[in-house]
Amino acid sequence: MSMSEIYRAERRDAEDVCRIVRSTILQVYPRHYSQAVVDEFIKSNDPQTILSDIDRGCVYYIRCGVSAVGTVTVRSDLISRLYVLPLYQGRGFGEALLEFAESRVAQLYKKAWLEAVPSSESFYLRHGYPFEKQCSCTIGGEEFYWNELSRVLR
């Protein structure tokens, strides 16, 4: 990855952030999850929810050249909605976003928390996030699992 800067998203960036989230979910999640789960992730990451987080000042994105290719949301000690477009995965953008998010959390908290779906868990484990607890819910009549992970930052 050529060094790219990370920017705080503003309202004018909402379309790019929504595109990253939606495209990543639609391209990656169907390989791992049922259509009901994919639909639930799309619904829970709708444009209004993302725009509300942008208005709170907690959404960031990374560019490759002139294109926004990844995003992360940081609310207090919680790191969430870390998505990198599939074409740019494996090139350091996710790691850069995670490190940036950790630096934001570390300004006020000793520990960062995140929720990892099974398809992304290995990424977080490689970056020092041990398992804390397993969570589940029913989506479309099937049980869906994810894990809460945390890491001491300072």
Coordinates of C-alpha atoms in Angstrom, one line a residue, residues 49-136:
T49 CA -27.3 5.1 10.4
I50 CA -24.0 5.9 8.6
L51 CA -25.0 9.5 8.2
S52 CA -25.9 9.8 11.9
D53 CA -22.4 8.5 12.8
I54 CA -20.8 10.9 10.4
D55 CA -22.7 13.7 12.1
R56 CA -21.3 12.5 15.4
G57 CA -17.8 12.8 13.9
C58 CA -16.9 9.1 14.5
V59 CA -16.6 7.8 10.9
Y60 CA -13.2 7.8 9.0
Y61 CA -12.1 6.6 5.6
I62 CA -8.9 5.9 3.7
R63 CA -8.1 6.7 0.1
C64 CA -6.0 5.0 -2.6
G65 CA -5.2 7.7 -5.0
V66 CA -8.5 9.7 -5.4
S67 CA -10.8 6.8 -4.4
A68 CA -12.1 6.0 -1.0
V69 CA -11.4 2.3 -0.4
G70 CA -12.0 1.7 3.3
T71 CA -13.8 3.0 6.3
V72 CA -14.0 2.6 10.1
T73 CA -16.2 3.9 12.8
V74 CA -14.9 4.7 16.3
R75 CA -17.4 5.3 19.1
S76 CA -15.7 5.8 22.5
D77 CA -13.8 2.5 23.1
L78 CA -15.7 0.6 20.4
I79 CA -14.2 0.0 16.9
S80 CA -16.8 -0.9 14.4
R81 CA -17.8 -1.0 10.7
L82 CA -14.3 -1.6 9.5
Y83 CA -14.7 -2.4 5.8
V84 CA -12.3 -2.4 2.9
L85 CA -13.4 -2.9 -0.7
P86 CA -12.5 -6.4 -1.8
L87 CA -10.3 -5.2 -4.6
Y88 CA -8.1 -3.4 -2.0
Q89 CA -8.1 -6.1 0.7
G90 CA -4.7 -7.6 1.6
R91 CA -2.9 -4.4 0.8
G92 CA -2.6 -2.9 4.2
F93 CA -5.6 -0.6 4.2
G94 CA -7.5 -2.6 6.9
E95 CA -4.4 -2.6 9.1
A96 CA -4.0 1.1 8.6
L97 CA -7.6 1.8 9.5
L98 CA -7.4 -0.5 12.6
E99 CA -4.2 1.2 13.8
F100 CA -5.7 4.6 13.3
A101 CA -8.9 3.6 15.2
E102 CA -6.8 2.2 18.0
S103 CA -4.9 5.5 18.3
R104 CA -8.2 7.3 18.6
V105 CA -9.5 4.9 21.3
A106 CA -6.1 5.1 23.2
Q107 CA -6.5 8.9 23.6
L108 CA -9.2 8.2 26.3
Y109 CA -9.3 4.5 27.0
K110 CA -6.9 1.7 27.9
K111 CA -8.7 -1.0 26.0
A112 CA -10.4 -1.2 22.6
W113 CA -13.4 -3.4 21.9
L114 CA -14.8 -4.8 18.7
E115 CA -17.3 -7.3 17.4
A116 CA -15.9 -9.7 14.8
V117 CA -18.0 -11.9 12.5
P118 CA -16.4 -15.2 11.7
S119 CA -15.2 -14.1 8.3
S120 CA -13.2 -11.3 9.7
E121 CA -12.1 -12.8 13.0
S122 CA -8.7 -14.1 11.8
F123 CA -7.7 -10.5 10.8
Y124 CA -8.4 -9.2 14.3
L125 CA -6.7 -12.2 16.0
R126 CA -3.6 -11.5 13.9
H127 CA -3.6 -8.0 15.2
G128 CA -3.7 -8.9 18.9
Y129 CA -7.4 -9.1 19.7
P130 CA -8.0 -12.2 21.8
F131 CA -11.5 -13.7 22.2
E132 CA -13.6 -12.3 25.0
K133 CA -17.0 -13.8 24.5
Q134 CA -19.3 -15.3 22.0
C135 CA -22.6 -13.7 21.1
S136 CA -25.5 -14.9 19.1

